[in-house]
Short mmCIF file of C-alpha atoms and ligand atoms in Angstrom, two decimals:
data_model
loop_
_atom_site.label_atom_id
_atom_site.label_comp_id
_atom_site.label_asym_id
_atom_site.label_seq_id
_atom_site.Cartn_x
_atom_site.Cartn_y
_atom_site.Cartn_z
CA MET A 699 0.00 0.00 0.00
CA ASP A 700 1.24 3.50 -0.92
CA TRP A 701 0.00 6.90 0.17
CA LYS A 702 -0.16 10.08 -1.85
CA VAL A 703 0.10 13.06 0.50
CA GLY A 704 0.27 16.58 -0.83
CA LYS A 705 1.06 20.05 0.45
CA ALA A 706 -1.52 21.11 3.05
CA ARG A 707 -4.04 23.64 1.77
CA GLY A 708 -4.80 25.06 5.20
CA GLY A 709 -3.87 24.22 8.79
CA LEU A 710 -4.56 21.17 10.90
CA LYS A 711 -7.74 22.09 12.74
CA GLY A 712 -10.39 20.73 15.07
CA GLU A 713 -10.17 17.90 17.55
CA LEU A 714 -8.69 14.46 17.50
CA THR A 715 -8.24 11.43 19.72
CA VAL A 716 -5.32 9.24 18.69
CA PRO A 717 -5.12 5.47 19.42
CA PRO A 718 -4.44 4.03 22.88
CA ASP A 719 -0.91 3.70 24.25
CA LYS A 720 0.96 0.72 22.81
CA SER A 721 3.44 0.26 25.67
CA ILE A 722 0.72 0.27 28.34
CA SER A 723 -1.55 -2.02 26.29
CA HIS A 724 1.21 -4.65 26.05
CA ARG A 725 1.84 -4.49 29.78
CA ALA A 726 -1.86 -4.74 30.69
CA VAL A 727 -1.99 -8.13 28.95
CA MET A 728 1.36 -9.44 30.18
CA PHE A 729 1.09 -8.49 33.83
CA GLY A 730 -2.67 -9.07 33.89
CA ALA A 731 -2.07 -12.64 32.65
CA ILE A 732 0.34 -13.49 35.48
CA SER A 733 -1.65 -11.68 38.16
CA GLY A 734 -3.93 -13.54 40.51
CA GLY A 735 -7.28 -12.44 39.05
CA LYS A 736 -9.25 -10.32 36.61
CA CYS A 737 -7.81 -7.16 35.05
CA ARG A 738 -10.06 -4.99 32.89
CA ALA A 739 -8.15 -2.56 30.69
CA ARG A 740 -10.23 0.16 29.05
CA ASN A 741 -9.13 1.76 25.78
CA PHE A 742 -6.88 -1.10 24.71
CA LEU A 743 -4.92 -0.74 21.45
CA PHE A 744 -6.06 -3.36 18.94
CA GLY A 745 -3.07 -2.65 16.67
CA GLU A 746 -1.05 -5.55 15.28
CA ASP A 747 1.73 -5.48 17.89
CA CYS A 748 -0.57 -5.61 20.91
CA VAL A 749 -2.76 -8.25 19.27
CA ARG A 750 0.39 -10.41 19.02
CA THR A 751 0.86 -10.08 22.78
CA LEU A 752 -2.79 -10.91 23.38
CA GLU A 753 -2.65 -13.99 21.10
CA ALA A 754 0.59 -15.19 22.71
CA PHE A 755 -1.03 -15.26 26.15
CA ARG A 756 -4.18 -16.87 24.76
CA ALA A 757 -1.93 -19.58 23.29
CA MET A 758 -0.65 -20.12 26.85
CA GLY A 759 -4.11 -20.71 28.25
CA ILE A 760 -5.12 -17.21 29.34
CA GLU A 761 -8.71 -16.19 28.70
CA ILE A 762 -8.94 -12.66 27.33
CA THR A 763 -12.36 -11.28 26.45
CA ARG A 764 -13.26 -8.11 24.58
CA GLU A 765 -16.11 -5.65 25.08
CA ASP A 766 -15.97 -2.60 22.78
CA ASP A 767 -12.65 -0.88 23.51
CA ALA A 768 -11.96 -2.86 26.71
CA ILE A 769 -10.36 -6.22 27.35
CA THR A 770 -10.58 -8.39 30.44
CA VAL A 771 -7.56 -10.55 31.14
CA HIS A 772 -8.28 -13.51 33.41
CA GLY A 773 -4.95 -13.88 35.21
CA LYS A 774 -3.90 -17.27 36.53
CA GLY A 775 -1.00 -16.26 38.77
CA LEU A 776 2.75 -16.25 38.19
CA LYS A 777 2.90 -19.94 37.33
CA GLY A 778 -0.51 -20.35 35.70
CA LEU A 779 0.53 -20.28 32.05
CA THR A 780 0.35 -23.53 30.09
CA PRO A 781 2.73 -24.64 27.29
CA PRO A 782 1.69 -23.31 23.86
CA GLU A 783 1.17 -25.83 21.07
CA GLY A 784 3.81 -24.39 18.75
CA ALA A 785 6.20 -21.47 18.52
CA LEU A 786 4.82 -18.07 19.57
CA TYR A 787 4.87 -15.77 16.52
CA LEU A 788 5.31 -12.16 17.69
CA GLY A 789 5.23 -10.36 14.33
CA ASN A 790 7.00 -6.99 14.37
CA SER A 791 6.84 -6.49 18.13
CA GLY A 792 10.19 -6.05 19.88
CA THR A 793 8.41 -5.03 23.09
CA THR A 794 6.52 -8.32 23.21
CA MET A 795 9.59 -10.45 22.53
CA ARG A 796 11.83 -8.74 25.06
CA ILE A 797 9.38 -8.47 27.96
CA ILE A 798 7.67 -11.84 27.47
CA SER A 799 11.12 -13.49 27.64
CA GLY A 800 11.37 -12.36 31.27
CA VAL A 801 8.04 -14.01 32.04
CA LEU A 802 8.86 -17.21 30.11
CA ALA A 803 12.26 -17.55 31.82
CA GLY A 804 10.29 -18.21 35.01
CA GLN A 805 7.99 -20.92 33.62
CA ASP A 806 8.68 -24.65 33.83
CA PHE A 807 7.98 -25.34 30.14
CA THR A 808 9.91 -24.58 26.98
CA THR A 809 8.87 -21.97 24.41
CA VAL A 810 10.17 -20.80 21.05
CA LEU A 811 9.67 -17.16 20.06
CA THR A 812 9.66 -16.10 16.41
CA GLY A 813 9.05 -12.82 14.61
CA ASP A 814 8.89 -11.20 11.19
CA GLU A 815 11.96 -10.32 9.17
CA SER A 816 12.58 -7.01 10.96
CA LEU A 817 12.16 -8.50 14.46
CA SER A 818 14.44 -11.41 13.52
CA ARG A 819 17.23 -8.90 12.83
CA ARG A 820 16.95 -7.02 16.13
CA PRO A 821 19.49 -7.55 18.92
CA MET A 822 18.45 -10.01 21.62
CA ARG A 823 21.83 -10.38 23.40
CA ARG A 824 20.65 -7.49 25.60
CA ILE A 825 18.01 -9.73 27.21
CA MET A 826 19.86 -13.04 26.87
CA GLU A 827 22.69 -11.72 29.01
CA PRO A 828 20.77 -10.74 32.17
CA LEU A 829 18.38 -13.70 31.88
CA SER A 830 21.30 -16.13 31.62
CA MET A 831 22.88 -14.50 34.69
CA MET A 832 19.61 -15.28 36.47
CA GLY A 833 20.03 -18.94 35.57
CA ALA A 834 17.52 -19.01 32.70
CA ARG A 835 18.28 -20.99 29.56
CA ILE A 836 17.66 -18.73 26.61
CA GLU A 837 19.36 -19.26 23.28
CA PRO A 838 18.96 -18.30 19.64
CA VAL A 839 17.72 -21.30 17.65
CA GLU A 840 19.82 -20.39 14.62
CA GLY A 841 22.90 -19.01 16.35
CA ALA A 842 23.84 -15.29 16.37
CA ASP A 843 22.00 -13.00 18.76
CA HIS A 844 18.62 -12.93 17.10
CA ALA A 845 15.20 -14.55 17.12
CA PRO A 846 14.00 -17.28 16.91
CA LEU A 847 14.76 -17.72 20.61
CA ARG A 848 14.30 -20.86 22.63
CA ILE A 849 13.60 -20.46 26.33
CA THR A 850 13.97 -23.71 28.23
CA GLY A 851 12.01 -23.59 31.45
CA THR A 852 12.92 -25.02 34.82
CA LYS A 853 11.06 -25.72 38.05
CA ALA A 854 13.76 -24.02 40.13
CA PRO A 855 13.32 -20.32 40.92
CA LEU A 856 15.59 -17.87 39.09
CA LYS A 857 18.61 -16.32 40.80
CA PRO A 858 18.26 -12.69 41.84
CA ILE A 859 20.90 -10.40 40.31
CA SER A 860 22.06 -6.79 40.40
CA TYR A 861 22.25 -5.75 36.81
CA ALA A 862 23.75 -2.55 35.37
CA MET A 863 22.24 -2.11 31.92
CA PRO A 864 24.67 -1.06 29.18
CA MET A 865 21.95 0.97 27.44
CA ALA A 866 18.81 2.85 28.56
CA SER A 867 16.04 0.52 27.40
CA ALA A 868 12.62 0.14 28.99
CA GLN A 869 12.26 -3.19 27.21
CA VAL A 870 15.39 -4.65 28.82
CA LYS A 871 14.55 -3.13 32.21
CA SER A 872 11.04 -4.59 32.01
CA CYS A 873 12.38 -8.00 31.00
CA VAL A 874 14.66 -8.13 34.06
CA LEU A 875 11.87 -6.89 36.36
CA ALA A 876 9.46 -9.51 34.98
CA ALA A 877 12.07 -12.24 35.55
CA GLY A 878 12.67 -10.76 39.02
CA LEU A 879 9.12 -11.78 39.93
CA TYR A 880 10.29 -15.40 39.49
CA ALA A 881 13.57 -15.03 41.42
CA ALA A 882 14.04 -16.04 45.04
CA GLY A 883 15.10 -12.71 46.55
CA ARG A 884 15.84 -9.17 45.50
CA THR A 885 16.75 -8.36 41.88
CA SER A 886 17.94 -4.88 41.04
CA VAL A 887 18.38 -3.20 37.69
CA THR A 888 20.15 0.10 37.06
CA GLU A 889 19.88 2.05 33.83
CA PRO A 890 22.30 4.72 32.57
CA PHE A 891 19.43 7.17 31.92
CA GLN A 892 15.76 7.11 32.88
CA SER A 893 13.60 5.26 30.33
CA ARG A 894 9.80 4.90 30.30
CA ASP A 895 8.47 3.53 33.59
CA HIS A 896 5.15 1.90 32.66
CA THR A 897 6.30 -1.47 34.01
CA GLU A 898 7.25 -0.01 37.39
CA ARG A 899 3.90 1.79 37.59
CA ILE A 900 1.77 -1.27 36.77
CA LEU A 901 3.79 -3.51 39.09
CA GLU A 902 3.43 -0.99 41.94
CA TYR A 903 -0.30 -0.82 41.24
CA PHE A 904 -0.50 -4.63 41.25
CA SER A 905 1.17 -4.64 44.72
CA ALA A 906 4.52 -6.16 43.69
CA ASP A 907 7.37 -5.70 46.15
CA ILE A 908 9.11 -3.07 44.02
CA ARG A 909 11.16 -0.03 45.03
CA ARG A 910 12.74 2.76 43.02
CA LYS A 911 15.88 4.65 44.01
CA GLY A 912 17.02 7.04 41.30
CA LEU A 913 18.03 5.01 38.27
CA THR A 914 17.84 1.71 40.17
CA THR A 915 14.70 -0.39 40.55
CA GLU A 916 14.53 -3.33 42.93
CA ILE A 917 11.97 -6.09 42.88
CA SER A 918 11.61 -8.99 45.30
CA GLY A 919 10.21 -12.34 44.28
CA PRO A 920 8.46 -14.58 44.25
CA GLY A 921 5.26 -12.74 45.00
CA GLU A 922 1.66 -12.58 44.00
CA LEU A 923 0.39 -9.79 41.71
CA VAL A 924 -2.96 -8.37 42.77
CA PRO A 925 -4.66 -7.03 39.64
CA GLY A 926 -6.64 -3.84 39.30
CA ASP A 927 -8.48 -2.15 36.44
CA LEU A 928 -6.63 0.14 34.07
CA GLU A 929 -7.60 3.15 31.99
CA ILE A 930 -5.20 3.40 29.06
CA PRO A 931 -4.65 6.94 27.74
CA ALA A 932 -3.97 7.82 24.10
CA ASP A 933 -0.43 7.20 22.91
CA ILE A 934 1.81 10.29 23.02
CA SER A 935 3.97 8.62 20.35
CA SER A 936 0.97 8.63 17.98
CA ALA A 937 -0.07 12.12 19.09
CA ALA A 938 3.47 13.33 18.28
CA PHE A 939 2.78 13.22 14.52
CA PHE A 940 -0.15 15.58 14.93
CA ILE A 941 1.62 17.78 17.50
CA ALA A 942 4.50 18.29 15.07
CA GLY A 943 2.12 18.60 12.11
CA ALA A 944 0.11 21.36 13.80
CA LEU A 945 3.32 23.21 14.74
CA ILE A 946 4.73 23.23 11.20
CA VAL A 947 1.62 23.67 9.01
CA LYS A 948 0.65 27.36 8.86
CA GLY A 949 -2.77 28.24 10.25
CA SER A 950 -3.07 25.16 12.49
CA ARG A 951 -4.89 24.95 15.80
CA LEU A 952 -5.52 21.43 16.97
CA ILE A 953 -6.87 19.88 20.16
CA ILE A 954 -5.65 16.36 20.91
CA ARG A 955 -7.67 14.63 23.61
CA ASN A 956 -6.65 12.39 26.51
CA VAL A 957 -2.96 12.07 25.66
CA GLY A 958 -0.79 10.03 28.04
CA LEU A 959 1.52 12.47 29.84
CA ASN A 960 3.71 10.16 31.88
CA PRO A 961 6.83 12.25 32.72
CA THR A 962 9.06 9.55 31.17
CA ARG A 963 7.27 9.94 27.82
CA ILE A 964 6.88 13.70 27.40
CA GLY A 965 10.37 14.39 26.04
CA VAL A 966 8.83 15.25 22.67
CA ILE A 967 6.64 17.98 24.21
CA ASN A 968 9.56 19.43 26.16
CA VAL A 969 11.82 19.53 23.11
CA LEU A 970 9.20 20.99 20.76
CA LYS A 971 8.31 23.65 23.36
CA ARG A 972 12.00 24.49 23.70
CA MET A 973 12.02 24.96 19.92
CA GLY A 974 9.34 27.62 20.37
CA GLY A 975 6.32 25.37 19.77
CA SER A 976 2.99 26.48 21.20
CA ILE A 977 1.75 23.38 23.07
CA ARG A 978 -0.59 23.87 25.99
CA ILE A 979 -1.75 21.18 28.40
CA LEU A 980 -5.40 22.07 28.98
CA ASP A 981 -6.00 19.83 31.98
CA LEU A 982 -3.72 17.29 33.56
CA ARG A 983 -5.45 14.28 35.10
CA GLU A 984 -3.27 12.36 37.55
CA GLY A 985 -3.65 8.61 37.90
CA ILE A 986 -1.62 5.45 37.48
CA GLU A 987 -0.80 6.96 34.10
CA PRO A 988 -1.38 10.74 33.88
CA ALA A 989 -3.21 12.14 30.86
CA GLY A 990 -4.48 15.45 29.53
CA ASP A 991 -5.75 17.35 26.51
CA LEU A 992 -3.30 19.30 24.38
CA GLU A 993 -3.80 22.46 22.36
CA VAL A 994 -1.22 22.96 19.62
CA ARG A 995 -0.86 26.02 17.36
CA TYR A 996 1.33 26.76 14.38
CA SER A 997 4.69 28.18 15.50
CA GLN A 998 7.89 29.20 13.80
CA LEU A 999 10.32 26.71 15.33
CA LYS A 1000 13.99 27.29 16.08
CA ALA A 1001 16.73 24.68 16.32
CA THR A 1002 17.74 23.00 19.57
CA VAL A 1003 20.19 20.47 21.01
CA VAL A 1004 18.68 17.24 22.33
CA GLU A 1005 20.99 15.78 24.98
CA GLU A 1006 21.74 12.06 25.23
CA GLU A 1007 19.88 11.68 28.53
CA GLU A 1008 16.71 13.05 26.92
CA VAL A 1009 16.78 10.45 24.15
CA PRO A 1010 15.09 7.56 26.04
CA LEU A 1011 12.24 9.95 26.92
CA LEU A 1012 11.52 10.56 23.22
CA ILE A 1013 13.14 7.58 21.51
CA ASP A 1014 10.17 6.77 19.25
CA GLU A 1015 9.58 10.44 18.42
CA ILE A 1016 12.98 11.16 16.86
CA PRO A 1017 11.76 10.62 13.28
CA ILE A 1018 9.02 13.24 13.72
CA ILE A 1019 11.31 15.58 15.70
CA ALA A 1020 13.69 15.33 12.72
CA VAL A 1021 10.86 16.45 10.41
CA ALA A 1022 10.01 19.38 12.72
CA SER A 1023 13.73 20.28 12.86
CA ALA A 1024 13.87 20.39 9.08
CA MET A 1025 11.27 23.19 9.26
CA ALA A 1026 13.06 25.10 12.04
CA GLU A 1027 15.48 28.02 11.83
CA GLY A 1028 19.01 26.77 12.43
CA THR A 1029 20.61 23.37 12.80
CA THR A 1030 19.27 20.85 15.32
CA VAL A 1031 21.57 18.31 16.97
CA ILE A 1032 20.18 15.09 18.49
CA LYS A 1033 22.93 13.44 20.54
CA GLY A 1034 23.32 9.74 21.40
CA VAL A 1035 21.19 8.24 18.62
CA ARG A 1036 22.82 4.77 18.69
CA GLU A 1037 19.67 2.98 19.89
CA LEU A 1038 17.78 4.42 16.95
CA LYS A 1039 19.69 2.12 14.63
CA VAL A 1040 18.21 -1.04 16.13
CA LYS A 1041 14.53 -0.14 15.97
CA GLU A 1042 12.05 -1.49 13.39
CA THR A 1043 14.55 -0.11 10.85
CA ASP A 1044 17.85 1.70 11.20
CA ARG A 1045 16.00 4.94 11.76
CA VAL A 1046 19.09 7.13 11.40
CA ARG A 1047 19.44 5.76 7.88
CA SER A 1048 15.76 5.88 6.98
CA ILE A 1049 15.34 9.46 8.26
CA ARG A 1050 18.47 10.65 6.44
CA GLU A 1051 17.51 8.92 3.20
CA ASN A 1052 13.97 10.36 3.11
CA LEU A 1053 15.03 13.87 4.15
CA SER A 1054 17.78 13.89 1.54
CA ARG A 1055 15.20 13.11 -1.16
CA MET A 1056 13.36 16.21 0.07
CA GLY A 1057 16.49 18.32 -0.23
CA ILE A 1058 17.61 18.24 3.41
CA ASP A 1059 21.05 16.89 4.13
CA ALA A 1060 20.93 15.47 7.61
CA VAL A 1061 24.20 13.88 8.71
CA GLU A 1062 25.38 11.54 11.41
CA GLU A 1063 28.51 12.61 13.25
CA ASN A 1064 30.01 11.16 16.42
CA GLY A 1065 26.78 9.45 17.40
CA SER A 1066 24.67 12.59 16.81
CA LEU A 1067 22.03 13.21 14.17
CA ILE A 1068 22.40 16.73 12.75
CA ILE A 1069 19.48 18.24 10.85
CA PRO A 1070 19.79 21.56 9.05
CA GLY A 1071 16.68 23.74 8.94
CA SER A 1072 15.33 24.34 5.45
CA SER A 1073 13.77 27.79 5.96
CA GLY A 1074 10.53 26.13 4.91
CA ARG A 1075 11.76 24.86 1.55
CA ILE A 1076 11.09 21.14 1.44
CA ARG A 1077 10.92 19.40 -1.92
CA ALA A 1078 8.14 16.94 -2.76
CA ALA A 1079 9.62 13.50 -3.47
CA GLY A 1080 9.05 9.77 -3.58
CA LEU A 1081 9.55 8.51 -0.04
CA ASP A 1082 9.83 5.12 1.65
CA SER A 1083 8.64 3.73 4.95
CA PHE A 1084 11.33 1.04 4.79
CA GLY A 1085 8.66 -1.09 6.49
CA ASP A 1086 8.71 1.13 9.62
CA HIS A 1087 5.40 2.58 10.85
CA ARG A 1088 6.92 5.65 12.49
CA ILE A 1089 8.92 6.53 9.39
CA ALA A 1090 5.77 6.25 7.21
CA MET A 1091 3.77 8.60 9.46
CA SER A 1092 6.63 11.08 9.91
CA MET A 1093 7.02 11.34 6.16
CA ALA A 1094 3.29 11.92 5.68
CA ILE A 1095 3.64 14.95 7.97
CA ALA A 1096 6.73 16.14 6.08
CA ALA A 1097 4.72 15.88 2.84
CA LEU A 1098 2.23 18.46 4.22
CA VAL A 1099 4.94 21.13 4.19
CA SER A 1100 6.55 20.11 0.90
CA ASP A 1101 6.03 21.97 -2.36
CA GLY A 1102 3.87 19.34 -4.08
CA ASP A 1103 2.67 15.73 -3.92
CA CYS A 1104 4.71 13.01 -2.21
CA LEU A 1105 4.28 9.28 -2.71
CA ILE A 1106 5.04 7.29 0.44
CA ARG A 1107 5.66 3.65 -0.38
CA ASP A 1108 4.92 0.57 1.70
CA THR A 1109 2.65 1.99 4.38
CA ALA A 1110 0.80 -1.17 5.50
CA CYS A 1111 3.23 -1.20 8.48
CA VAL A 1112 1.28 1.65 10.18
CA ALA A 1113 -1.20 -1.02 11.33
CA THR A 1114 1.29 -1.98 14.05
CA SER A 1115 0.49 1.16 16.05
CA TYR A 1116 -1.97 3.46 14.23
CA PRO A 1117 -4.29 1.69 11.76
CA GLY A 1118 -6.48 4.80 11.12
CA PHE A 1119 -3.68 7.34 10.71
CA LEU A 1120 -4.42 8.50 7.17
CA GLY A 1121 -8.14 8.88 7.90
CA ASP A 1122 -7.33 11.00 10.97
CA LEU A 1123 -4.93 13.14 8.95
CA GLU A 1124 -7.61 13.74 6.32
CA LYS A 1125 -10.14 14.58 9.05
CA VAL A 1126 -8.06 17.40 10.53
CA SER A 1127 -6.54 18.70 7.28
CA ILE A 1128 -8.71 21.66 6.36
C1 S3P B 2516 9.13 0.39 24.51
C2 S3P B 2516 10.40 0.85 24.73
C3 S3P B 2516 11.25 1.47 23.70
C4 S3P B 2516 10.45 1.89 22.48
C5 S3P B 2516 9.44 0.86 22.07
C6 S3P B 2516 8.47 0.55 23.21
C7 S3P B 2516 8.40 -0.24 25.60
O1 S3P B 2516 12.26 0.55 23.33
O2 S3P B 2516 11.29 2.19 21.41
O3 S3P B 2516 8.69 1.31 20.95
O4 S3P B 2516 7.16 -0.38 25.53
O5 S3P B 2516 9.05 -0.62 26.59
P1 S3P B 2516 13.63 0.48 24.16
O6 S3P B 2516 13.27 0.52 25.56
O7 S3P B 2516 14.33 -0.80 23.80
O8 S3P B 2516 14.41 1.68 23.70
#
């Protein structure tokens, strides 16, 4: 599937609610499934990635029912999963593969995890290392450090460890914390910079014995998770395309409803505000996961420097921040972009390639992505998603400020996180 997106005729206007948060939806299923009872999660994301998580737990004997936008996960306790009939196919979802491995390391049956071509290229050493230290048997079926992975279960509890993560990754942190539930004693994990904390929040809410001290999180196992109901806000990573779009398309004023505003996810708002973007939080509702409505108006942006420690707080938003930077005055520098190369695609490459077709020469230097502002002159071009949902949507927004029609190739991948994206874009493009 290809999209034709042309220069916007007017601004982005009106109101919009973007899809539910992907990270929280995954965790509702995973931790609901191993809790000791029923967990109802309202506003669940039925995108491809989260459906993979849901199907994986169904294949392990967990009943999950659906009622409109809500799911109810009937948890069976930490050890209540049953062996699946075949390999668990996890599609494109790195989050599922990395976090579920922590849960499966604690089971007493063997599982094989497979994924699509992109997922089968992504690094898994980062979870194999801490899980092996905990005494789990996890190995790549075909050698190297990639999926398919075989996790050989054992009846013995895992060994608690103190693990210093080499990179800031919420997926790795969550994997170790999930495995920590199955360890006899206190496991601790320390990250170099703060990454998203949805796992810590849901485990606290489910009464796990978990404590946070700065960049270290400790969890004591084995314990029982006591489930509660969840209200999943809209995904700030999906909202980011419309936030940036409204900032760069002249004449825009857009309201985006019920956006998740967890402090470990709002890096994109902080950076775009620092660039001079008019983004107002209309009302902030506290809760297990805070949320609020946003009002965004067209603004002339200016360049900024994004520091390495900010990167985990906006890791999925770098493609769209790059597009906004291309419309800013001056040259934007995003430091410490190494992790961006091991996402659904090498996003440094796919951003640079697409921007260069539009006449913007972004470069990579000493681990930083450097994006020159274009003074508003962006050329229409043929663009590629490279099979990456966030690249496809970022380029659709870039097309709105180009000087003609852009063709964006291979956009079926947006179904992983935002199936109705193009319809929403048409709805608010006046
Ligand atoms: C996610 C964490 C991030 C992010 C991914 C979702 C999560 O990955 O890129 O889309 O839900 O934990 P890393 O933590 O590996 O950077």
